CSV table of C-alpha atoms in Angstrom, one decimal:
chain,number,residue,atom,x,y,z
A,1,UNK,CA,120.7,53.6,125.5
A,2,UNK,CA,121.5,56.7,123.3
A,3,UNK,CA,117.9,57.4,123.4
A,4,UNK,CA,117.0,56.7,126.9
A,5,UNK,CA,119.5,59.4,128.0
A,6,UNK,CA,117.7,62.2,125.7
A,7,UNK,CA,113.9,61.1,127.4
A,8,UNK,CA,115.5,61.4,130.7
A,9,UNK,CA,116.8,64.6,130.4
A,10,UNK,CA,114.2,66.1,128.6
A,11,UNK,CA,112.2,64.6,131.2
A,12,UNK,CA,114.3,66.6,134.0
A,13,UNK,CA,114.1,70.0,131.7
A,14,UNK,CA,110.1,69.6,131.6
A,15,UNK,CA,109.9,68.9,135.2
A,16,UNK,CA,112.6,71.9,136.3
A,17,UNK,CA,110.3,74.0,133.6
A,18,UNK,CA,106.7,72.7,135.5
A,19,UNK,CA,108.9,73.6,139.1
A,20,UNK,CA,110.2,77.3,137.6
A,21,UNK,CA,106.4,78.2,136.6
A,22,UNK,CA,105.0,76.8,139.6
A,23,UNK,CA,107.6,79.1,141.2
A,24,UNK,CA,106.5,82.1,139.6
A,25,UNK,CA,102.5,81.2,139.1
A,26,UNK,CA,103.5,81.5,143.5
A,27,UNK,CA,104.9,84.5,143.4
A,28,UNK,CA,102.5,86.4,140.9
A,29,UNK,CA,100.0,85.5,143.5
A,30,UNK,CA,101.8,87.2,146.2
A,31,UNK,CA,99.9,90.6,147.0
A,32,UNK,CA,102.1,93.6,145.9
A,33,UNK,CA,101.7,95.4,149.1
A,34,UNK,CA,103.7,98.7,150.2
A,35,UNK,CA,104.3,98.0,153.9
A,36,UNK,CA,106.5,94.8,155.0
A,37,UNK,CA,105.0,91.8,154.5
A,38,UNK,CA,104.3,89.9,158.1
A,39,UNK,CA,102.4,87.2,157.5
A,40,UNK,CA,102.7,84.5,159.8
A,41,UNK,CA,104.7,86.5,162.4
A,42,UNK,CA,104.5,85.5,166.1
A,43,UNK,CA,104.4,88.7,167.5
A,44,UNK,CA,101.8,91.2,167.6
A,45,UNK,CA,99.1,88.8,168.0
A,46,UNK,CA,96.4,90.9,169.9
A,47,UNK,CA,95.7,93.0,173.3
A,48,UNK,CA,93.1,92.6,176.2
A,49,UNK,CA,93.2,96.7,176.6
A,50,UNK,CA,91.0,99.2,178.3
A,51,UNK,CA,89.3,101.9,175.8
A,52,UNK,CA,88.3,105.6,176.5
A,53,UNK,CA,85.0,105.1,177.2
A,54,UNK,CA,86.8,102.3,180.4
A,55,UNK,CA,84.8,99.2,178.4
A,56,UNK,CA,87.7,96.1,177.3
A,57,UNK,CA,88.6,96.0,174.2
A,58,UNK,CA,90.6,92.4,172.0
A,59,UNK,CA,90.9,92.3,168.2
A,60,UNK,CA,87.8,90.1,167.7
A,61,UNK,CA,85.9,93.3,169.0
A,62,UNK,CA,87.3,94.5,165.7
A,63,UNK,CA,86.7,91.4,163.3
A,64,UNK,CA,85.7,91.9,159.8
A,65,UNK,CA,87.8,95.3,159.4
A,66,UNK,CA,91.1,96.0,158.5
A,67,UNK,CA,93.0,96.9,161.9
A,68,UNK,CA,95.2,99.6,162.4
A,69,UNK,CA,96.9,100.0,164.8
A,70,UNK,CA,99.9,102.3,166.5
A,71,UNK,CA,101.3,102.7,169.4
A,72,UNK,CA,102.2,106.7,170.7
A,73,UNK,CA,100.9,109.6,173.2
A,74,UNK,CA,98.6,112.6,172.9
A,75,UNK,CA,102.1,115.4,173.8
A,76,UNK,CA,103.5,113.5,170.6
A,77,UNK,CA,104.1,116.6,168.1
A,78,UNK,CA,104.3,115.2,165.1
A,79,UNK,CA,104.7,111.2,164.9
A,80,UNK,CA,101.7,110.4,166.6
A,81,UNK,CA,99.1,113.2,164.9
A,82,UNK,CA,100.6,112.6,161.5
A,83,UNK,CA,100.6,108.8,161.3
A,84,UNK,CA,96.5,108.5,162.8
A,85,UNK,CA,95.9,111.4,160.3
A,86,UNK,CA,96.9,109.1,157.4
A,87,UNK,CA,94.8,106.4,158.6
A,88,UNK,CA,91.8,108.9,159.1
A,89,UNK,CA,93.3,110.0,154.7
A,90,UNK,CA,93.5,106.7,154.3
A,91,UNK,CA,89.3,105.9,155.0
A,92,UNK,CA,88.6,108.3,153.3
A,93,UNK,CA,90.6,107.3,149.5
A,94,UNK,CA,88.6,104.1,150.2
A,95,UNK,CA,85.5,104.7,150.0
A,96,UNK,CA,82.5,103.2,150.8
A,97,UNK,CA,85.2,100.6,151.9
A,98,UNK,CA,86.4,103.0,154.8
A,99,UNK,CA,84.0,102.2,157.1
A,100,UNK,CA,86.1,98.4,157.1
A,101,UNK,CA,89.2,100.6,158.7
A,102,UNK,CA,89.8,100.4,162.3
A,103,UNK,CA,92.3,103.3,163.8
A,104,UNK,CA,93.3,101.7,166.4
A,105,UNK,CA,95.9,103.8,169.2
A,106,UNK,CA,97.1,102.2,171.9
A,107,UNK,CA,99.2,104.6,174.8
A,108,UNK,CA,102.4,104.4,175.4
A,109,UNK,CA,102.3,107.2,178.8
A,110,UNK,CA,98.6,106.3,180.4
A,111,UNK,CA,100.0,108.4,183.0
A,112,UNK,CA,98.6,111.6,182.0
A,113,UNK,CA,96.3,110.3,178.6
A,114,UNK,CA,93.5,109.6,181.2
A,115,UNK,CA,90.7,108.5,179.0
A,116,UNK,CA,88.9,112.2,178.8
A,117,UNK,CA,91.9,113.0,177.3
A,118,UNK,CA,91.9,109.9,174.9
A,119,UNK,CA,88.6,110.6,174.0
A,120,UNK,CA,88.9,114.2,173.0
A,121,UNK,CA,92.4,113.6,171.2
A,122,UNK,CA,90.3,110.8,169.1
A,123,UNK,CA,88.0,113.0,168.2
A,124,UNK,CA,90.4,114.8,166.2
A,125,UNK,CA,90.8,112.1,163.5
A,126,UNK,CA,87.3,110.7,163.4
A,127,UNK,CA,84.4,109.3,165.1
A,128,UNK,CA,85.2,105.5,165.3
A,129,UNK,CA,88.7,106.0,166.0
A,130,UNK,CA,89.2,103.2,168.8
A,131,UNK,CA,92.1,105.2,172.2
A,132,UNK,CA,93.6,101.7,173.9
A,133,UNK,CA,95.2,102.8,178.0
A,134,UNK,CA,97.4,100.0,179.4
A,135,UNK,CA,97.7,100.4,183.3
A,136,UNK,CA,101.5,100.5,184.2
A,137,UNK,CA,101.7,97.0,184.7
A,138,UNK,CA,99.8,96.5,181.3
A,139,UNK,CA,102.4,98.3,179.0
A,140,UNK,CA,105.6,96.5,179.5
A,141,UNK,CA,103.6,93.2,178.2
A,142,UNK,CA,102.3,95.1,175.3
A,143,UNK,CA,104.6,96.4,173.8
A,144,UNK,CA,106.7,93.4,174.8
A,145,UNK,CA,104.0,92.0,172.5
A,146,UNK,CA,104.4,93.7,169.5
A,147,UNK,CA,108.2,94.4,169.8
A,148,UNK,CA,107.5,98.4,170.3
A,149,UNK,CA,110.1,100.9,172.0
A,150,UNK,CA,109.5,103.4,174.9
A,151,UNK,CA,110.8,105.0,176.3
A,152,UNK,CA,110.5,107.6,179.2
A,153,UNK,CA,112.6,111.2,178.8
A,154,UNK,CA,112.6,114.0,181.8
A,155,UNK,CA,112.1,117.8,181.3
A,156,UNK,CA,112.6,119.8,183.4
A,157,UNK,CA,109.6,119.3,185.0
A,158,UNK,CA,107.7,116.3,187.2
A,159,UNK,CA,105.0,116.9,184.0
A,160,UNK,CA,106.7,118.2,181.3
A,161,UNK,CA,108.6,114.7,180.0
A,162,UNK,CA,108.4,113.2,176.5
A,163,UNK,CA,107.9,109.5,175.3
A,164,UNK,CA,110.2,108.0,172.5
A,165,UNK,CA,108.4,105.2,171.3
A,166,UNK,CA,108.4,103.3,168.2
A,167,UNK,CA,106.8,105.6,164.6
A,168,UNK,CA,105.7,102.1,163.2
A,169,UNK,CA,102.4,100.2,162.4
A,170,UNK,CA,100.6,97.5,162.1
A,171,UNK,CA,98.4,95.9,159.9
A,172,UNK,CA,95.5,93.0,160.8
A,173,UNK,CA,93.2,91.9,157.6
A,174,UNK,CA,88.9,91.4,158.4
A,175,UNK,CA,90.1,87.6,159.7
A,176,UNK,CA,92.5,88.8,163.1
A,177,UNK,CA,95.6,87.9,161.2
A,178,UNK,CA,99.0,90.5,161.1
A,179,UNK,CA,99.9,91.2,158.5
A,180,UNK,CA,101.7,94.3,158.2
A,181,UNK,CA,104.2,95.7,159.3
A,182,UNK,CA,104.1,100.0,158.2
A,183,UNK,CA,106.1,102.6,157.9
A,184,UNK,CA,106.6,106.0,159.8
A,185,UNK,CA,105.0,108.1,156.9
A,186,UNK,CA,104.5,106.1,153.9
A,187,UNK,CA,101.8,108.1,153.1
A,188,UNK,CA,97.9,107.7,152.6
A,189,UNK,CA,97.7,106.6,149.4
A,190,UNK,CA,99.9,103.4,150.4
A,191,UNK,CA,97.7,102.2,153.1
A,192,UNK,CA,95.3,102.7,152.0
A,193,UNK,CA,96.4,100.4,148.6
A,194,UNK,CA,96.9,97.7,150.9
A,195,UNK,CA,94.1,97.9,153.2
A,196,UNK,CA,92.3,97.1,150.2
A,197,UNK,CA,93.6,93.9,149.0
A,198,UNK,CA,93.4,92.9,152.9
A,199,UNK,CA,89.9,93.4,152.3
A,200,UNK,CA,89.7,91.7,149.0
A,201,UNK,CA,90.3,88.7,151.2
A,202,UNK,CA,93.9,88.4,149.8
């Protein structure tokens, strides 16, 4: 009877070691992202919006690329240009893989951000950056889909208003799956490191 108990305890201990070892193995396989891992999230699933050239674009148009999506407006004084500049710098840091990083800018100010203005604004960051312009009717839904906050703040004149909005961005992997939420001003190096992981298939 004593031998059976000893054997049972030994078997249980071995079983626990195997389970813990398996869990540790899973943890080691998980990518060490710098951004917030939101893999499997049930929001930020895509869009169907017109770009700066009037062409309707969806997430599927960028299959095979890591796609970083940022919401903002062209008259934003600092947050928006900082975020887009980080994307441009990350593309440079990736070297040859930089072509597989797609920057997407979705305006929360379609009243002032005309296609012509968006085209000129995107040219400041790179020839392949894409701006998307929701209609006033589409804007509430697309921001809700991405859990983005925005609010029009009136100015001294009807056209001098500003826009409060969320400052983070979202990264999709080359298969079109939402993977990361990037906090504002995390840096180009962090973004490039995360995109490199996603481009490797992890």
